[in-house]
Amino acid sequence: MSSPRKTASDESLELSLPWSFVELMALESLGVDKSHSSGDGTEEIEKFRSLAAPYPPGQGSRSFGGHVYAQSAYAASKTVGEMFVIHDITGSFILGGRLDIPYIYSVRRIRDGFMYCTRAVDARQDGKICFSCLCSFKRGEGQQTFHHQPPTVQERFDKILSLKRPEDQDMSPSIDADFWIEGVKQGKFEEMMFPGLDVRKVNMEDYNNNTGIQQNPERYRQLTQYRLKGSPDEDCTATLAQVKEREFAGKYDNLYACAHMYSSDKNSLFLIPRALGIKRWADMSSLTLMVVVHTHGKPLRMIDWDGVTEDKSELPMKWFIQEGWTPQSGENRAVHESHLWSPEGTLIATSLQDSMLRLQKLGRAGNL
């Protein structure tokens, strides 16, 4: 598949949907804008333009929210020093993303410290802010004096996970709702390739059909397994030895963190009506999303070097697991929460997403 990288002179850039994650996140630097002033003087705003089309869930007209979320963090990572890896991003979805024009990311330096640094990112389309976030980055400290985490997802769901290999699980649908899944079976809808990551939905029906879980929606669980598509290196001519050296040096750690964030948002909200037994709704969309990356280094990295052989044309990738649930709903809003697990059972990240969920259209009259 051809690369989406091309020269762009304006926002009418023709976008293509790539296969690999590194191409999906590709950015063009637009330079530094020093015209913004603050009380302490001139602020530098570094700008980037996206080069790939975002994924449209369900053949819709709006882009997948995980794209702008992950790419905002990736743009911010281009402005920090070596060895700084993202550990936290909190963002607000303001307008639905369009498919026909690039995102323009404005990255503002908030703080550059020795161990931590912070960036603010505004993502615009057609001059309007559609997403805004704060990203925090951290250097490794080379020591760990304490550690705890919940029992691993592999231990708690061993019987379910052992039934099928990840690659034998069903593809995660474009829209994880009954109307879409049935429509695909009947030929009414056509599934579109999900770019960047191979995402599989674990069959949890037997587990979730338990009466105790149906009466307690917060106990509902959905497991999703995912792995990276393509090499993480922007240089398509990089040798296997070069990629290995760069990964071990942490060169791709921010890209990997963004891949975990990107996957965490796929079909996340559709878990909520399933857990609540809701078949139809009027409106559902993301409001805010926070992802905290708990650990850096080896647990975050995605290439399965033990599976590398000379006769393989593609790099084998590790399978990670997202464990999702909904802890609370009410007032036309609902929360999605998840843990992201490494194949070895390390809890690498936690996501918390606040969403709008309306069962009826909101009347305008009398509502101010």
Coordinates of C-alpha atoms in Angstrom, one line a residue, residues 114-306:
F114 CA 13.9 17.3 34.5
M115 CA 11.6 14.4 35.1
Y116 CA 8.2 15.6 33.7
C117 CA 7.1 17.9 30.9
T118 CA 3.6 19.0 29.8
R119 CA 2.0 19.9 26.5
A120 CA -1.4 21.4 25.6
V121 CA -2.7 20.3 22.2
D122 CA -5.6 21.8 20.2
A123 CA -6.7 19.8 17.1
R124 CA -8.5 21.9 14.4
Q125 CA -10.3 21.2 11.2
D126 CA -11.4 24.1 9.0
G127 CA -10.1 26.5 11.7
K128 CA -12.4 25.1 14.4
I129 CA -11.1 23.3 17.5
C130 CA -12.6 19.8 17.5
F131 CA -10.5 18.3 20.2
S132 CA -8.3 19.7 23.0
C133 CA -6.1 17.9 25.5
L134 CA -3.3 18.1 28.1
C135 CA -0.4 15.5 27.7
S136 CA 2.2 14.8 30.3
F137 CA 5.5 13.0 29.6
K138 CA 7.9 11.4 32.0
R139 CA 11.5 10.1 32.0
G140 CA 12.4 6.7 33.3
E141 CA 13.8 6.8 36.8
G142 CA 15.8 3.5 36.7
Q143 CA 14.4 2.2 39.9
Q144 CA 11.2 0.7 41.3
T145 CA 10.8 0.6 45.1
F146 CA 7.1 -0.5 45.2
H147 CA 4.5 -2.0 43.0
H148 CA 1.0 -3.4 43.1
Q149 CA -1.7 -4.2 40.6
P150 CA -5.0 -6.3 40.4
P151 CA -4.9 -10.0 39.6
T152 CA -4.1 -10.3 35.9
V153 CA -6.8 -10.6 33.2
Q154 CA -5.0 -13.8 32.1
E155 CA -5.6 -15.4 35.5
R156 CA -9.2 -14.3 35.9
F157 CA -10.3 -15.2 32.4
D158 CA -8.0 -18.1 31.6
K159 CA -10.8 -20.5 30.6
I160 CA -12.3 -18.0 28.1
L161 CA -8.9 -16.9 26.7
S162 CA -7.6 -20.4 26.2
L163 CA -10.5 -21.5 24.0
K164 CA -9.2 -19.7 20.9
R165 CA -5.9 -18.1 19.8
P166 CA -6.3 -14.3 19.4
E167 CA -6.0 -14.5 15.6
D168 CA -8.9 -17.0 15.5
Q169 CA -11.2 -14.7 17.4
D170 CA -13.8 -12.7 15.4
M171 CA -12.7 -9.3 14.1
S172 CA -14.0 -6.5 16.3
P173 CA -16.9 -5.0 14.3
S174 CA -17.0 -1.5 13.0
I175 CA -19.9 -0.8 15.3
D176 CA -20.4 -3.3 18.1
A177 CA -24.2 -3.2 18.1
D178 CA -26.7 -5.9 17.1
F179 CA -28.2 -3.8 14.3
W180 CA -24.8 -3.5 12.6
I181 CA -23.7 -7.0 13.2
E182 CA -27.0 -8.4 11.8
G183 CA -26.8 -6.0 8.9
V184 CA -23.4 -7.2 7.9
K185 CA -24.6 -10.8 8.0
Q186 CA -27.5 -9.9 5.8
G187 CA -25.4 -7.9 3.3
K188 CA -26.9 -4.5 4.2
F189 CA -23.6 -3.2 5.5
E190 CA -20.0 -3.9 4.5
E191 CA -17.2 -4.0 7.1
M192 CA -14.3 -1.7 6.4
M193 CA -10.7 -2.5 7.3
F194 CA -9.7 -1.1 10.7
P195 CA -6.3 0.6 10.1
G196 CA -3.2 0.5 12.3
L197 CA -4.2 -2.4 14.6
D198 CA -5.5 -5.9 14.3
V199 CA -8.4 -5.9 16.9
R200 CA -10.3 -9.0 17.9
K201 CA -13.4 -9.3 20.1
V202 CA -13.4 -12.2 22.6
N203 CA -16.6 -14.1 22.9
M204 CA -17.9 -13.2 26.4
E205 CA -21.5 -14.4 26.0
D206 CA -21.4 -17.3 28.4
Y207 CA -19.8 -15.1 31.1
N208 CA -22.1 -12.1 30.6
N209 CA -25.3 -14.1 30.4
N210 CA -25.0 -15.0 34.0
T211 CA -28.1 -13.7 36.0
G212 CA -25.9 -12.1 38.6
I213 CA -24.0 -10.1 36.0
Q214 CA -27.2 -9.1 34.2
Q215 CA -28.6 -7.7 37.5
N216 CA -25.3 -5.9 38.2
P217 CA -24.2 -4.1 35.0
E218 CA -20.9 -2.9 36.6
R219 CA -19.8 -6.6 36.6
Y220 CA -20.3 -6.9 32.8
R221 CA -16.9 -7.5 31.0
Q222 CA -15.7 -7.3 27.4
L223 CA -12.2 -8.5 26.5
T224 CA -10.6 -7.3 23.3
Q225 CA -7.2 -8.5 21.9
Y226 CA -5.1 -6.3 19.7
R227 CA -1.7 -6.1 18.0
L228 CA 0.1 -3.5 15.9
K229 CA 0.0 -3.6 12.1
G230 CA 3.3 -3.0 10.2
S231 CA 6.7 -1.9 11.4
P232 CA 6.9 0.9 14.0
D233 CA 9.7 2.6 12.0
E234 CA 9.0 5.6 9.8
D235 CA 11.9 4.6 7.6
C236 CA 10.5 1.8 5.4
T237 CA 14.1 0.8 4.4
A238 CA 15.1 0.1 8.0
T239 CA 16.6 -3.3 8.5
L240 CA 15.5 -5.8 11.1
A241 CA 18.6 -5.2 13.1
Q242 CA 18.0 -1.4 13.0
V243 CA 14.4 -1.8 14.1
K244 CA 15.5 -4.1 17.0
E245 CA 18.2 -1.7 18.1
R246 CA 15.8 1.3 18.0
E247 CA 13.0 -0.5 19.8
F248 CA 15.4 -1.6 22.6
A249 CA 16.6 2.0 22.9
G250 CA 13.0 3.2 23.3
K251 CA 12.7 5.1 20.0
Y252 CA 9.1 3.8 19.4
D253 CA 7.8 4.0 22.9
N254 CA 5.6 7.1 22.3
L255 CA 4.2 5.5 19.1
Y256 CA 3.4 2.3 21.1
A257 CA 1.7 4.3 23.8
C258 CA -0.4 6.0 21.2
A259 CA -1.3 2.6 19.7
H260 CA -2.6 1.5 23.1
M261 CA -4.6 4.7 23.4
Y262 CA -6.0 4.2 19.9
S263 CA -7.2 0.7 20.5
S264 CA -8.7 1.6 23.9
D265 CA -11.3 3.7 22.2
K266 CA -12.5 1.2 19.6
N267 CA -16.1 0.2 20.3
S268 CA -15.6 1.3 23.9
L269 CA -19.0 3.1 24.3
F270 CA -21.0 0.3 22.7
L271 CA -20.2 -1.8 25.7
I272 CA -22.4 0.4 27.8
P273 CA -25.8 -0.3 26.2
R274 CA -24.9 -4.0 26.0
A275 CA -24.2 -4.0 29.8
L276 CA -27.4 -2.1 30.5
G277 CA -29.6 -4.2 28.2
I278 CA -30.4 -1.2 26.0
K279 CA -31.2 -2.0 22.4
R280 CA -31.9 1.5 21.0
W281 CA -30.6 4.9 21.8
A282 CA -31.0 8.4 20.3
D283 CA -27.5 9.8 20.9
M284 CA -24.2 8.5 22.1
S285 CA -20.8 10.2 21.9
S286 CA -17.6 10.7 23.8
L287 CA -17.2 13.7 26.0
T288 CA -13.9 13.3 27.7
L289 CA -11.3 10.5 27.7
M290 CA -8.3 10.0 30.1
V291 CA -5.6 7.4 29.6
V292 CA -2.9 6.9 32.2
V293 CA 0.1 4.8 31.1
H294 CA 1.4 3.1 34.2
T295 CA 4.6 1.6 32.9
H296 CA 7.1 2.2 30.2
G297 CA 9.8 0.2 28.5
K298 CA 9.4 -3.5 27.7
P299 CA 5.8 -4.1 28.8
L300 CA 4.7 -1.3 26.4
R301 CA 6.5 -2.5 23.4
M302 CA 4.7 -4.5 20.7
I303 CA 7.2 -6.6 18.6
D304 CA 7.4 -10.3 19.5
W305 CA 11.1 -10.8 19.0
D306 CA 10.9 -14.4 20.1

